[in-house]
Short mmCIF file of C-alpha atoms and ligand atoms in Angstrom, two decimals:
data_model
loop_
_atom_site.label_atom_id
_atom_site.label_comp_id
_atom_site.label_asym_id
_atom_site.label_seq_id
_atom_site.Cartn_x
_atom_site.Cartn_y
_atom_site.Cartn_z
CA MET A 93 32.50 -0.84 -48.45
CA LEU A 94 31.16 0.67 -51.67
CA ALA A 95 30.18 -2.82 -52.78
CA GLU A 96 28.12 -3.23 -49.61
CA PHE A 97 26.26 0.00 -50.41
CA GLU A 98 24.87 -1.78 -53.44
CA THR A 99 24.27 -5.30 -52.04
CA ILE A 100 22.14 -3.93 -49.21
CA TYR A 101 19.25 -3.56 -51.69
CA ALA A 102 18.98 -7.35 -51.91
CA GLU A 103 18.16 -7.46 -48.17
CA VAL A 104 15.06 -5.24 -48.35
CA PRO A 105 12.06 -7.30 -47.19
CA ALA A 106 9.18 -7.66 -49.65
CA ASP A 107 6.70 -6.54 -47.00
CA LEU A 108 8.47 -3.47 -45.64
CA ALA A 109 5.54 -2.21 -43.55
CA GLY A 110 5.21 -5.69 -41.97
CA TRP A 111 8.95 -5.74 -41.27
CA LEU A 112 8.76 -2.31 -39.63
CA ALA A 113 5.85 -3.42 -37.42
CA VAL A 114 7.83 -6.46 -36.27
CA GLN A 115 10.61 -4.20 -34.95
CA GLN A 116 8.18 -3.15 -32.15
CA LEU A 117 9.97 0.12 -31.61
CA SER A 118 9.38 1.56 -28.19
CA LEU A 119 10.35 4.52 -26.04
CA THR A 120 13.28 3.83 -23.73
CA ILE A 121 12.80 5.26 -20.25
CA ASP A 122 14.91 3.95 -17.37
CA GLY A 123 16.15 1.09 -19.56
CA ALA A 124 12.68 -0.22 -20.39
CA ASP A 125 9.64 0.21 -22.67
CA ALA A 126 7.03 2.83 -21.78
CA ALA A 127 3.47 2.66 -23.11
CA ALA A 128 2.28 5.55 -25.30
CA ALA A 129 -0.34 6.41 -27.90
CA GLU A 130 0.53 5.63 -31.52
CA GLU A 131 1.47 8.25 -34.12
CA GLN A 132 2.19 7.75 -37.82
CA VAL A 133 5.39 8.05 -39.82
CA ILE A 134 5.02 9.24 -43.43
CA HIS A 135 7.47 7.86 -46.00
CA PRO A 136 8.53 11.01 -47.89
CA ALA A 137 9.25 9.18 -51.16
CA SER A 138 5.61 8.07 -51.41
CA GLY A 139 3.74 10.50 -49.16
CA LYS A 140 2.09 7.46 -47.52
CA VAL A 141 2.07 6.13 -43.97
CA ILE A 142 4.84 3.55 -43.59
CA ALA A 143 4.90 2.86 -39.85
CA SER A 144 3.56 3.93 -36.52
CA TYR A 145 5.51 4.79 -33.41
CA PRO A 146 4.84 5.61 -29.76
CA GLN A 147 4.19 9.31 -29.24
CA SER A 148 5.41 10.78 -25.94
CA GLY A 149 3.56 13.33 -23.86
CA THR A 150 4.76 15.44 -20.95
CA ASP A 151 4.40 12.46 -18.55
CA HIS A 152 7.11 10.71 -20.53
CA VAL A 153 9.29 13.83 -20.41
CA ASN A 154 9.02 13.89 -16.62
CA ALA A 155 9.62 10.14 -16.25
CA ALA A 156 12.66 10.22 -18.56
CA ILE A 157 14.22 13.20 -16.76
CA MET A 158 13.59 11.57 -13.39
CA ALA A 159 15.29 8.36 -14.59
CA ALA A 160 18.25 10.31 -16.02
CA ASP A 161 18.56 12.29 -12.79
CA ARG A 162 18.59 9.10 -10.68
CA ALA A 163 21.22 7.54 -12.94
CA PHE A 164 23.49 10.60 -12.91
CA SER A 165 25.21 10.00 -9.60
CA GLY A 166 26.43 6.51 -10.61
CA TRP A 167 27.23 7.39 -14.22
CA SER A 168 29.17 10.54 -13.41
CA ARG A 169 31.38 8.51 -11.07
CA THR A 170 31.90 5.68 -13.57
CA PRO A 171 35.53 5.89 -14.72
CA VAL A 172 35.86 7.58 -18.10
CA ALA A 173 37.62 4.50 -19.51
CA GLU A 174 34.52 2.45 -18.70
CA ARG A 175 32.19 5.02 -20.27
CA ARG A 176 34.42 4.98 -23.36
CA ARG A 177 34.33 1.18 -23.51
CA MET A 178 30.52 1.21 -23.45
CA LEU A 179 30.39 3.78 -26.26
CA GLU A 180 32.75 1.60 -28.31
CA GLN A 181 30.42 -1.32 -27.70
CA PHE A 182 27.52 0.88 -28.81
CA ALA A 183 29.42 1.64 -32.05
CA ASP A 184 30.09 -2.07 -32.59
CA ILE A 185 26.41 -2.93 -32.26
CA LEU A 186 25.35 -0.07 -34.54
CA TRP A 187 27.67 -1.58 -37.12
CA GLU A 188 26.40 -5.13 -36.54
CA ARG A 189 22.83 -3.89 -37.09
CA ARG A 190 23.77 -1.67 -40.03
CA VAL A 191 21.28 -3.12 -42.48
CA THR A 192 18.35 -2.67 -40.10
CA ILE A 193 19.37 0.88 -39.19
CA ALA A 194 19.93 1.90 -42.83
CA MET A 195 16.45 0.58 -43.66
CA LEU A 196 14.92 2.56 -40.79
CA ILE A 197 16.66 5.75 -41.98
CA ALA A 198 15.49 5.16 -45.55
CA ALA A 199 11.93 4.46 -44.36
CA GLU A 200 11.66 7.64 -42.29
CA THR A 201 13.58 10.02 -44.61
CA GLY A 202 12.64 8.55 -48.01
CA ARG A 203 16.29 8.87 -49.08
CA PRO A 204 17.84 6.25 -51.36
CA LEU A 205 18.99 3.32 -49.26
CA ARG A 206 22.66 3.74 -50.28
CA ARG A 207 22.59 7.27 -48.82
CA ALA A 208 20.97 5.96 -45.64
CA PHE A 209 23.69 3.32 -45.40
CA SER A 210 26.35 5.95 -45.92
CA GLU A 211 24.90 7.95 -42.97
CA LEU A 212 25.12 4.83 -40.79
CA PHE A 213 28.70 4.20 -41.90
CA PHE A 214 29.79 7.72 -40.93
CA SER A 215 27.76 7.58 -37.70
CA VAL A 216 29.68 4.54 -36.46
CA ASN A 217 32.91 6.38 -37.21
CA TYR A 218 31.60 9.44 -35.34
CA VAL A 219 30.85 7.42 -32.19
CA ARG A 220 34.30 5.79 -32.28
CA THR A 221 36.06 9.12 -32.87
CA LEU A 222 34.16 10.97 -30.15
CA ALA A 223 34.55 8.08 -27.69
CA ALA A 224 38.32 8.41 -28.10
CA GLN A 225 38.40 12.09 -27.05
CA GLU A 226 40.20 13.18 -23.88
CA LEU A 227 39.42 16.14 -21.64
CA VAL A 228 42.87 17.16 -20.56
CA GLU A 229 43.39 18.56 -17.06
CA ARG A 230 45.63 21.61 -16.95
CA ASP A 231 48.14 22.43 -14.27
CA TYR A 232 48.31 26.10 -13.16
CA SER A 233 50.52 25.48 -10.13
CA GLN A 234 52.86 28.25 -9.03
CA GLU A 235 54.87 29.23 -5.98
CA GLY A 236 52.80 28.37 -2.89
CA ILE A 237 49.83 26.77 -4.68
CA SER A 238 49.03 23.60 -6.52
CA ALA A 239 46.22 24.45 -8.96
CA ARG A 240 44.57 22.15 -11.47
CA LEU A 241 41.73 22.85 -13.89
CA VAL A 242 39.56 19.72 -14.13
CA HIS A 243 36.32 18.86 -15.92
CA ARG A 244 33.20 17.54 -14.29
CA PRO A 245 29.89 16.41 -15.84
CA LEU A 246 26.90 18.75 -15.75
CA GLY A 247 23.93 16.51 -14.97
CA VAL A 248 20.93 15.61 -17.13
CA ALA A 249 21.31 16.66 -20.76
CA ALA A 250 18.37 17.15 -23.12
CA ALA A 251 19.11 16.54 -26.80
CA ILE A 252 16.80 17.58 -29.62
CA ALA A 253 17.94 16.15 -32.94
CA PRO A 254 16.71 17.10 -36.42
CA TRP A 255 15.29 14.96 -39.23
CA ASN A 256 17.95 15.72 -41.84
CA GLY A 257 20.57 13.42 -40.28
CA PRO A 258 18.51 11.38 -37.83
CA VAL A 259 21.31 9.01 -36.83
CA ILE A 260 24.54 10.93 -37.36
CA LEU A 261 23.37 14.06 -35.54
CA ALA A 262 21.86 12.00 -32.72
CA VAL A 263 24.92 9.80 -32.15
CA ALA A 264 27.17 12.85 -31.86
CA LYS A 265 24.93 14.14 -29.06
CA ILE A 266 24.87 10.70 -27.39
CA ALA A 267 28.65 10.27 -27.51
CA ASN A 268 29.43 13.82 -26.31
CA ALA A 269 27.05 13.59 -23.36
CA LEU A 270 27.81 10.05 -22.20
CA LEU A 271 31.59 10.33 -22.49
CA ALA A 272 31.49 13.53 -20.43
CA GLY A 273 29.48 11.72 -17.73
CA ASP A 274 26.12 13.41 -18.31
CA THR A 275 22.99 11.30 -18.59
CA LEU A 276 20.74 11.93 -21.56
CA VAL A 277 17.17 12.30 -22.73
CA LEU A 278 17.09 12.27 -26.53
CA ARG A 279 14.08 13.52 -28.45
CA PRO A 280 14.38 12.90 -32.21
CA ALA A 281 12.38 14.93 -34.75
CA PRO A 282 8.74 13.80 -34.96
CA GLN A 283 9.24 13.07 -38.68
CA THR A 284 12.13 10.63 -38.05
CA PRO A 285 11.66 8.78 -34.75
CA LEU A 286 12.32 5.19 -35.90
CA SER A 287 16.13 5.05 -35.93
CA ALA A 288 16.40 6.89 -32.59
CA LEU A 289 13.91 4.52 -30.92
CA TYR A 290 15.91 1.58 -32.26
CA MET A 291 19.18 3.04 -30.90
CA GLY A 292 17.52 3.45 -27.48
CA MET A 293 16.59 -0.23 -27.51
CA ILE A 294 20.15 -1.25 -28.47
CA ALA A 295 21.55 0.91 -25.68
CA ARG A 296 19.54 -0.86 -22.96
CA ASP A 297 21.94 -3.81 -23.08
CA ILE A 298 25.00 -1.59 -22.81
CA PHE A 299 24.45 1.39 -20.51
CA PRO A 300 22.99 1.30 -16.99
CA ALA A 301 19.24 2.01 -16.80
CA GLY A 302 18.39 5.70 -17.00
CA VAL A 303 21.70 6.79 -18.53
CA PHE A 304 20.30 7.06 -22.06
CA ASN A 305 16.56 7.62 -22.53
CA VAL A 306 14.73 8.11 -25.82
CA ILE A 307 11.36 9.80 -25.98
CA THR A 308 9.47 11.24 -28.97
CA GLY A 309 6.85 13.97 -29.32
CA ASP A 310 6.03 17.25 -30.98
CA ALA A 311 7.26 20.82 -30.43
CA ALA A 312 5.29 21.11 -27.17
CA VAL A 313 7.07 18.02 -25.84
CA GLY A 314 10.39 19.52 -26.95
CA ALA A 315 9.52 22.75 -25.14
CA SER A 316 8.62 20.94 -21.91
CA LEU A 317 11.87 18.98 -22.09
CA VAL A 318 14.12 22.02 -22.43
CA LYS A 319 12.20 23.99 -19.76
CA HIS A 320 12.36 21.24 -17.17
CA PRO A 321 14.21 22.50 -14.06
CA ASP A 322 16.20 19.26 -13.70
CA VAL A 323 17.80 19.62 -17.13
CA ALA A 324 21.29 21.10 -16.81
CA LYS A 325 22.34 21.10 -20.46
CA ILE A 326 20.55 21.47 -23.79
CA SER A 327 22.01 20.29 -27.06
CA PHE A 328 19.80 21.40 -29.95
CA THR A 329 20.18 21.10 -33.71
CA GLY A 330 17.52 22.81 -35.81
CA SER A 331 16.52 26.17 -37.19
CA THR A 332 17.72 29.53 -35.92
CA ALA A 333 14.13 30.56 -35.09
CA THR A 334 13.65 27.55 -32.76
CA GLY A 335 17.16 28.05 -31.39
CA ARG A 336 16.09 31.48 -30.13
CA LEU A 337 13.05 29.98 -28.35
CA ILE A 338 15.32 27.42 -26.71
CA ALA A 339 17.76 30.08 -25.60
CA GLU A 340 14.82 31.91 -23.96
CA ALA A 341 13.73 28.70 -22.24
CA ALA A 342 17.29 28.17 -20.98
CA ALA A 343 17.71 31.72 -19.69
CA PRO A 344 15.93 31.52 -16.29
CA GLY A 345 18.13 28.62 -15.10
CA LEU A 346 21.16 29.74 -17.14
CA LYS A 347 21.29 26.21 -18.54
CA ARG A 348 24.33 25.34 -20.61
CA LEU A 349 23.52 25.43 -24.32
CA THR A 350 24.92 24.07 -27.55
CA LEU A 351 22.92 25.37 -30.51
CA GLU A 352 23.65 24.10 -34.03
CA LEU A 353 21.37 26.20 -36.19
CA GLY A 354 20.62 27.16 -39.75
CA GLY A 355 23.08 28.14 -42.44
CA ASN A 356 23.10 29.94 -45.77
CA ASP A 357 26.51 28.88 -47.02
CA ALA A 358 28.04 30.69 -49.97
CA ALA A 359 30.52 29.10 -52.37
CA ILE A 360 32.74 31.50 -54.33
CA VAL A 361 34.06 30.01 -57.56
CA LEU A 362 37.07 31.84 -59.04
CA ASP A 363 37.97 31.89 -62.73
CA ASP A 364 40.70 29.23 -62.35
CA ALA A 365 38.63 26.67 -60.40
CA ASP A 366 38.33 23.00 -61.36
CA LEU A 367 34.76 23.22 -62.65
CA ASP A 368 34.17 19.45 -62.66
CA ALA A 369 35.03 19.33 -58.96
CA VAL A 370 32.71 22.27 -58.22
CA ALA A 371 29.86 20.77 -60.26
CA ASP A 372 30.24 17.43 -58.51
CA ALA A 373 30.20 19.03 -55.04
CA VAL A 374 27.23 21.26 -55.85
CA TYR A 375 25.23 18.38 -57.25
CA ARG A 376 26.04 15.87 -54.50
CA ILE A 377 25.78 18.21 -51.51
CA SER A 378 23.07 20.63 -52.53
CA LEU A 379 20.85 19.05 -55.14
CA GLU A 380 20.83 15.24 -54.97
CA ASN A 381 20.11 15.28 -51.22
CA ALA A 382 17.38 17.88 -51.86
CA GLY A 383 19.50 20.55 -50.14
CA GLN A 384 18.72 19.08 -46.72
CA PHE A 385 22.11 19.52 -45.15
CA CYS A 386 22.94 22.36 -42.78
CA ALA A 387 26.17 23.07 -44.68
CA ALA A 388 24.90 22.55 -48.21
CA ILE A 389 25.98 25.20 -50.70
CA LYS A 390 22.95 27.49 -50.59
CA ARG A 391 24.28 30.43 -52.64
CA LEU A 392 26.63 29.90 -55.57
CA TYR A 393 28.74 32.93 -56.62
CA VAL A 394 30.61 32.23 -59.86
CA HIS A 395 33.11 34.37 -61.77
CA ALA A 396 31.33 35.63 -64.90
CA SER A 397 33.97 34.11 -67.20
CA VAL A 398 33.14 30.54 -66.06
CA HIS A 399 29.50 30.99 -65.03
CA ASP A 400 27.84 29.45 -68.09
CA CYS A 401 30.30 26.58 -68.29
CA LEU A 402 29.78 25.64 -64.63
CA ARG A 403 25.99 25.99 -64.94
CA ASP A 404 25.98 23.61 -67.92
CA ARG A 405 28.10 21.02 -66.12
CA ILE A 406 25.77 21.06 -63.11
CA VAL A 407 22.75 20.74 -65.40
CA GLU A 408 24.39 17.71 -67.04
CA LEU A 409 24.64 16.02 -63.63
CA MET A 410 21.05 16.97 -62.81
CA GLN A 411 19.93 15.14 -65.93
CA GLY A 412 20.90 11.87 -64.23
CA ALA A 413 18.63 12.46 -61.20
CA VAL A 414 16.12 9.67 -60.68
CA ALA A 415 13.25 10.00 -58.21
CA GLY A 416 11.62 6.88 -56.88
CA SER A 417 11.31 4.53 -53.96
CA ALA A 418 14.08 4.77 -51.37
CA PHE A 419 14.39 1.00 -51.75
CA ASP A 420 14.76 0.96 -55.54
CA LYS A 421 18.40 0.71 -56.60
CA GLN A 422 17.85 3.11 -59.51
CA SER A 423 16.67 6.01 -57.30
CA THR A 424 19.27 8.69 -56.69
CA LEU A 425 17.32 11.75 -55.60
CA ALA A 426 16.13 12.44 -52.05
CA PRO A 427 12.62 13.81 -51.54
CA LEU A 428 11.90 16.75 -49.25
CA GLN A 429 11.22 15.47 -45.74
CA SER A 430 7.57 16.53 -45.61
CA ALA A 431 4.77 18.17 -47.55
CA THR A 432 5.42 21.30 -45.46
CA GLN A 433 9.06 21.46 -46.58
CA GLN A 434 8.04 20.78 -50.19
CA THR A 435 5.57 23.68 -50.13
CA ARG A 436 8.10 25.93 -48.42
CA VAL A 437 10.87 25.28 -50.96
CA GLN A 438 8.48 25.53 -53.91
CA GLY A 439 7.45 28.91 -52.43
CA PHE A 440 11.06 30.18 -52.57
CA LEU A 441 11.29 29.11 -56.23
CA ASP A 442 7.90 30.55 -57.27
CA ASP A 443 8.70 33.81 -55.52
CA ALA A 444 12.05 34.15 -57.34
CA LEU A 445 10.43 33.33 -60.70
CA SER A 446 7.67 35.89 -60.06
CA ARG A 447 10.41 38.54 -59.58
CA GLY A 448 11.99 37.73 -62.95
CA ALA A 449 14.50 34.97 -62.11
CA ARG A 450 14.91 31.97 -64.48
CA ARG A 451 14.89 28.28 -63.57
CA THR A 452 17.50 26.11 -65.25
CA GLY A 453 17.42 22.35 -65.01
CA PRO A 454 15.68 19.29 -66.35
CA ASP A 455 12.70 17.58 -64.79
CA PHE A 456 13.83 14.44 -63.03
CA SER A 457 13.15 10.96 -64.33
CA THR A 458 10.91 8.84 -62.17
CA VAL A 459 10.95 5.14 -61.46
CA GLY A 460 7.84 3.33 -60.25
CA THR A 461 4.74 5.11 -59.07
CA GLU A 462 5.94 6.15 -55.61
CA ALA A 463 7.65 9.31 -56.80
CA ARG A 464 4.36 10.78 -58.01
CA GLY A 465 2.99 10.95 -54.47
CA GLY A 466 6.35 11.69 -52.87
CA PHE A 467 7.56 15.08 -51.70
CA PHE A 468 10.03 15.54 -54.56
CA ILE A 469 11.10 18.79 -56.18
CA ALA A 470 13.17 18.63 -59.36
CA PRO A 471 16.63 20.08 -58.67
CA ALA A 472 17.15 23.49 -60.22
CA LEU A 473 19.63 26.32 -60.58
CA VAL A 474 18.04 29.75 -60.46
CA GLU A 475 19.62 32.57 -62.46
CA GLY A 476 18.85 36.27 -62.30
CA CYS A 477 18.33 36.53 -58.52
CA ASP A 478 18.96 39.70 -56.54
CA GLU A 479 20.51 39.46 -53.09
CA ASP A 480 17.26 40.46 -51.40
CA PHE A 481 15.16 37.65 -52.94
CA PRO A 482 14.17 35.30 -50.11
CA LEU A 483 15.77 32.45 -52.11
CA VAL A 484 19.14 34.17 -51.63
CA ALA A 485 18.67 35.96 -48.31
CA ASP A 486 17.08 33.04 -46.38
CA GLU A 487 17.96 29.38 -45.92
CA GLN A 488 16.01 27.44 -48.57
CA PHE A 489 16.94 23.92 -47.33
CA GLY A 490 15.87 22.51 -50.69
CA PRO A 491 17.24 21.56 -54.14
CA VAL A 492 16.76 25.04 -55.60
CA LEU A 493 20.05 26.88 -55.79
CA PRO A 494 20.65 30.51 -56.80
CA ILE A 495 23.67 30.89 -59.12
CA ILE A 496 25.00 34.46 -59.25
CA ALA A 497 27.72 35.80 -61.56
CA PHE A 498 30.40 38.21 -60.26
CA ASP A 499 33.26 40.14 -61.85
CA ASP A 500 35.08 41.35 -58.77
CA GLU A 501 36.27 38.95 -56.02
CA ALA A 502 36.00 41.58 -53.29
CA ASP A 503 32.39 42.17 -54.27
CA ALA A 504 31.67 38.41 -54.19
CA LEU A 505 33.15 38.21 -50.69
CA ARG A 506 31.11 41.21 -49.53
CA ARG A 507 27.91 39.60 -50.83
CA ALA A 508 28.77 36.21 -49.34
CA ASN A 509 29.30 37.88 -45.95
CA ALA A 510 26.18 40.07 -46.12
CA ASN A 511 24.06 37.45 -44.38
CA PRO A 512 23.23 36.89 -40.71
CA TYR A 513 24.09 33.16 -40.84
CA GLY A 514 27.65 31.93 -40.48
CA LEU A 515 27.86 28.15 -40.66
CA GLY A 516 30.22 27.44 -43.57
CA GLY A 517 31.55 28.87 -46.81
CA SER A 518 33.98 27.88 -49.53
CA VAL A 519 36.32 29.26 -52.15
CA TRP A 520 37.25 27.28 -55.24
CA SER A 521 40.45 28.01 -57.17
CA GLY A 522 43.48 26.33 -58.72
CA ASP A 523 45.62 28.67 -56.62
CA ILE A 524 45.31 27.74 -52.96
CA ASP A 525 46.95 30.91 -51.60
CA ARG A 526 44.61 33.05 -53.67
CA ALA A 527 41.61 31.04 -52.41
CA LEU A 528 42.84 31.20 -48.81
CA SER A 529 43.22 34.98 -48.93
CA ILE A 530 39.45 35.15 -49.56
CA ALA A 531 38.45 32.19 -47.36
CA GLU A 532 40.13 33.64 -44.25
CA ASN A 533 37.92 36.70 -44.55
CA MET A 534 34.65 34.78 -44.77
CA HIS A 535 32.28 35.27 -41.88
CA CYS A 536 31.57 31.65 -40.99
CA GLY A 537 32.50 28.82 -38.64
CA THR A 538 34.25 26.69 -41.27
CA ALA A 539 35.74 28.09 -44.48
CA TRP A 540 36.68 25.36 -46.93
CA VAL A 541 38.97 25.57 -49.95
CA ASN A 542 38.17 23.34 -52.93
CA GLN A 543 35.63 21.37 -50.89
CA HIS A 544 32.43 22.14 -49.00
CA GLY A 545 30.48 20.61 -46.13
CA ALA A 546 33.36 18.29 -45.27
CA PHE A 547 32.75 17.79 -41.55
CA SER A 548 34.50 15.18 -39.47
CA ALA A 549 34.04 14.16 -35.85
CA ALA A 550 37.80 14.62 -35.48
CA LEU A 551 37.70 18.31 -36.47
CA PRO A 552 36.17 21.19 -34.49
CA MET A 553 32.91 22.67 -35.79
CA PRO A 554 32.58 26.32 -34.70
CA PHE A 555 29.66 28.64 -35.52
CA ALA A 556 29.56 32.30 -36.48
CA GLY A 557 26.64 34.75 -36.48
CA GLN A 558 23.19 33.22 -36.14
CA SER A 559 24.29 29.70 -37.03
CA GLY A 560 24.90 28.60 -33.49
CA LEU A 561 26.43 28.83 -30.06
CA GLY A 562 29.29 26.73 -28.73
CA MET A 563 31.45 24.33 -30.70
CA ASP A 564 31.06 20.67 -31.59
CA TYR A 565 33.29 17.68 -32.41
CA ALA A 566 36.91 16.86 -31.66
CA HIS A 567 37.02 17.18 -27.83
CA TYR A 568 34.98 20.40 -27.89
CA GLY A 569 31.57 18.69 -28.02
CA VAL A 570 32.49 16.68 -24.92
CA LEU A 571 33.80 19.82 -23.21
CA GLU A 572 30.41 21.47 -23.84
CA HIS A 573 28.87 18.75 -21.66
CA SER A 574 31.24 19.53 -18.79
CA ARG A 575 31.84 22.24 -16.26
CA SER A 576 35.37 23.36 -15.57
CA MET A 577 36.50 23.49 -11.97
CA LEU A 578 39.74 24.80 -10.47
CA LEU A 579 41.20 22.74 -7.61
CA ASN A 580 43.44 25.21 -5.78
CA VAL A 581 45.59 23.93 -2.88
CA LYS A 582 47.80 26.08 -0.65
CA THR A 583 51.11 24.24 -0.34
P1 LIG B 184 13.10 23.33 -36.47
O1 LIG B 184 13.82 24.38 -35.72
O2 LIG B 184 11.87 23.71 -37.20
O3 LIG B 184 12.70 22.16 -35.50
C1 LIG B 184 13.66 21.45 -34.75
C2 LIG B 184 12.98 20.69 -33.64
O4 LIG B 184 12.65 21.57 -32.59
C3 LIG B 184 11.69 20.01 -34.06
O5 LIG B 184 11.82 18.64 -33.77
C4 LIG B 184 10.63 20.66 -33.21
O6 LIG B 184 9.65 19.75 -32.77
C5 LIG B 184 11.41 21.20 -32.03
N1 LIG B 184 10.85 22.39 -31.41
C6 LIG B 184 10.07 23.34 -31.97
N2 LIG B 184 9.79 24.31 -31.06
C7 LIG B 184 10.44 23.98 -29.92
C8 LIG B 184 10.58 24.60 -28.64
N3 LIG B 184 9.98 25.75 -28.36
N4 LIG B 184 11.34 23.98 -27.72
C9 LIG B 184 11.96 22.82 -28.00
N5 LIG B 184 11.87 22.17 -29.19
C10 LIG B 184 11.12 22.75 -30.14
O7 LIG B 184 14.19 22.72 -37.48
P2 LIG B 184 13.98 21.62 -38.59
O8 LIG B 184 13.21 22.22 -39.73
O9 LIG B 184 13.44 20.39 -37.95
O10 LIG B 184 15.50 21.33 -39.04
C11 LIG B 184 16.11 22.00 -40.11
C12 LIG B 184 17.04 23.09 -39.58
O11 LIG B 184 18.09 22.48 -38.84
C13 LIG B 184 17.73 23.87 -40.69
O12 LIG B 184 17.71 25.22 -40.35
C14 LIG B 184 19.16 23.33 -40.67
O13 LIG B 184 20.12 24.22 -41.17
C15 LIG B 184 19.34 23.07 -39.21
N6 LIG B 184 20.45 22.14 -39.00
C16 LIG B 184 21.61 22.64 -38.46
C17 LIG B 184 22.71 21.79 -38.28
C18 LIG B 184 23.99 22.31 -37.71
O14 LIG B 184 24.84 21.50 -37.33
N7 LIG B 184 24.18 23.61 -37.63
C19 LIG B 184 22.62 20.44 -38.63
C20 LIG B 184 21.42 19.98 -39.18
C21 LIG B 184 20.33 20.84 -39.34
#
């Protein structure tokens, strides 16, 4: 597989924009194309327009929900084994078209093609894992009654997916909804519509018309989708601020909600940790991908005795960062998704520096000319931050990481927990019991030991604090698309 990561570069067409135009990506409503005005996609590694795509308006929202509503009665009664078979077929075709999908992800995110391919690889695995889930009925029978708790689909689900994992986060929503028997209207982020539109077109040959619809559109389109009275379930991944707006929109109809929101994950590095392993995780998860991962390490608390050594090892890795075209094999660094994100992250850094913090880290190397116009920020560690600096207190979602020394483990834990988010956290130590005694007191959905951000579709993903509502993956994501019902018979 690793070899294929590298050979994929040979398949990049010379005229990428021409190749993208030939894909003729379209909305999928009721199993067919729908006409719409054109909008542009900016390639973040160059800052230039790379493609155009059909932009939905509220008419498309209404048409897609109507199609999903019509399809619900048949789909909800389709045996679960049949729904599972179709999802497996969907996974097979995603894999068959892996080169095309990886190129679409790289075009819309600007990330190095090998990273885009890796997202596709994990996405296929996610669909297969979620398609295999079972919702188990439970028997509560007792003297005089036969009682069974069963699970039934909810209806039309609206899914709003973010730009930072345009395929993997969308396929999880698709698999959860369709396996449960809900029909779906997916709206990808306006920055990354290409891969979702392509998946909608693939799905037309697999699922009955109306079962899986893909529209696009801006925040107003997203708002009209979640407010629509015929939507029974909302699955949203994005910021905590937008999550609150969606919860408000869901309140009048008490729509079922899964909210996967922001995070400000802390990693606590003890004095006996394997510093090479920590440096590798910090660089790969938080810096090389420009920090654009919900569960990136966003605050790094390091025991004072190993602080400088760890900092220097991370800086060594940063020296290898190369910014350039997503399609150039030498590029390793992801750009920020947009000029807005670039300005926002730069703002966190400038603010911290203006309060007396120090930036540590090299400037990145660049290949080609693209990087100059791209939305890159050189990865950096920031020393000398107080807890109330916005760079520490808020979610930066960028490659600018505060590194904070501590002497006392209890104090490090208190600081890690003094934050309204609660997505993930980690403790790093050569002594697992010692690490666990801290990890089990972290206020977060997943506490890792000697790893961070290691999600899997086979493992539950809970949320604490303002990082979300509900629970995803394993069978829980499917359960969130179902209503429980007790069948209670007098015997
Ligand atoms: P965002 O909240 O700014 O936007 C998300 C989407 O919501 C956008 O596509 C936007 O058009 C849409 N939107 C805006 N207002 C809306 C409304 N009123 N109704 C419906 N839709 C509306 O988030 P973002 O900047 O695109 O994504 C980054 C955020 O996502 C980060 O906070 C990150 O941590 C989070 N995230 C969380 C997870 C997780 O699993 N917890 C995973 C990935 C990303």
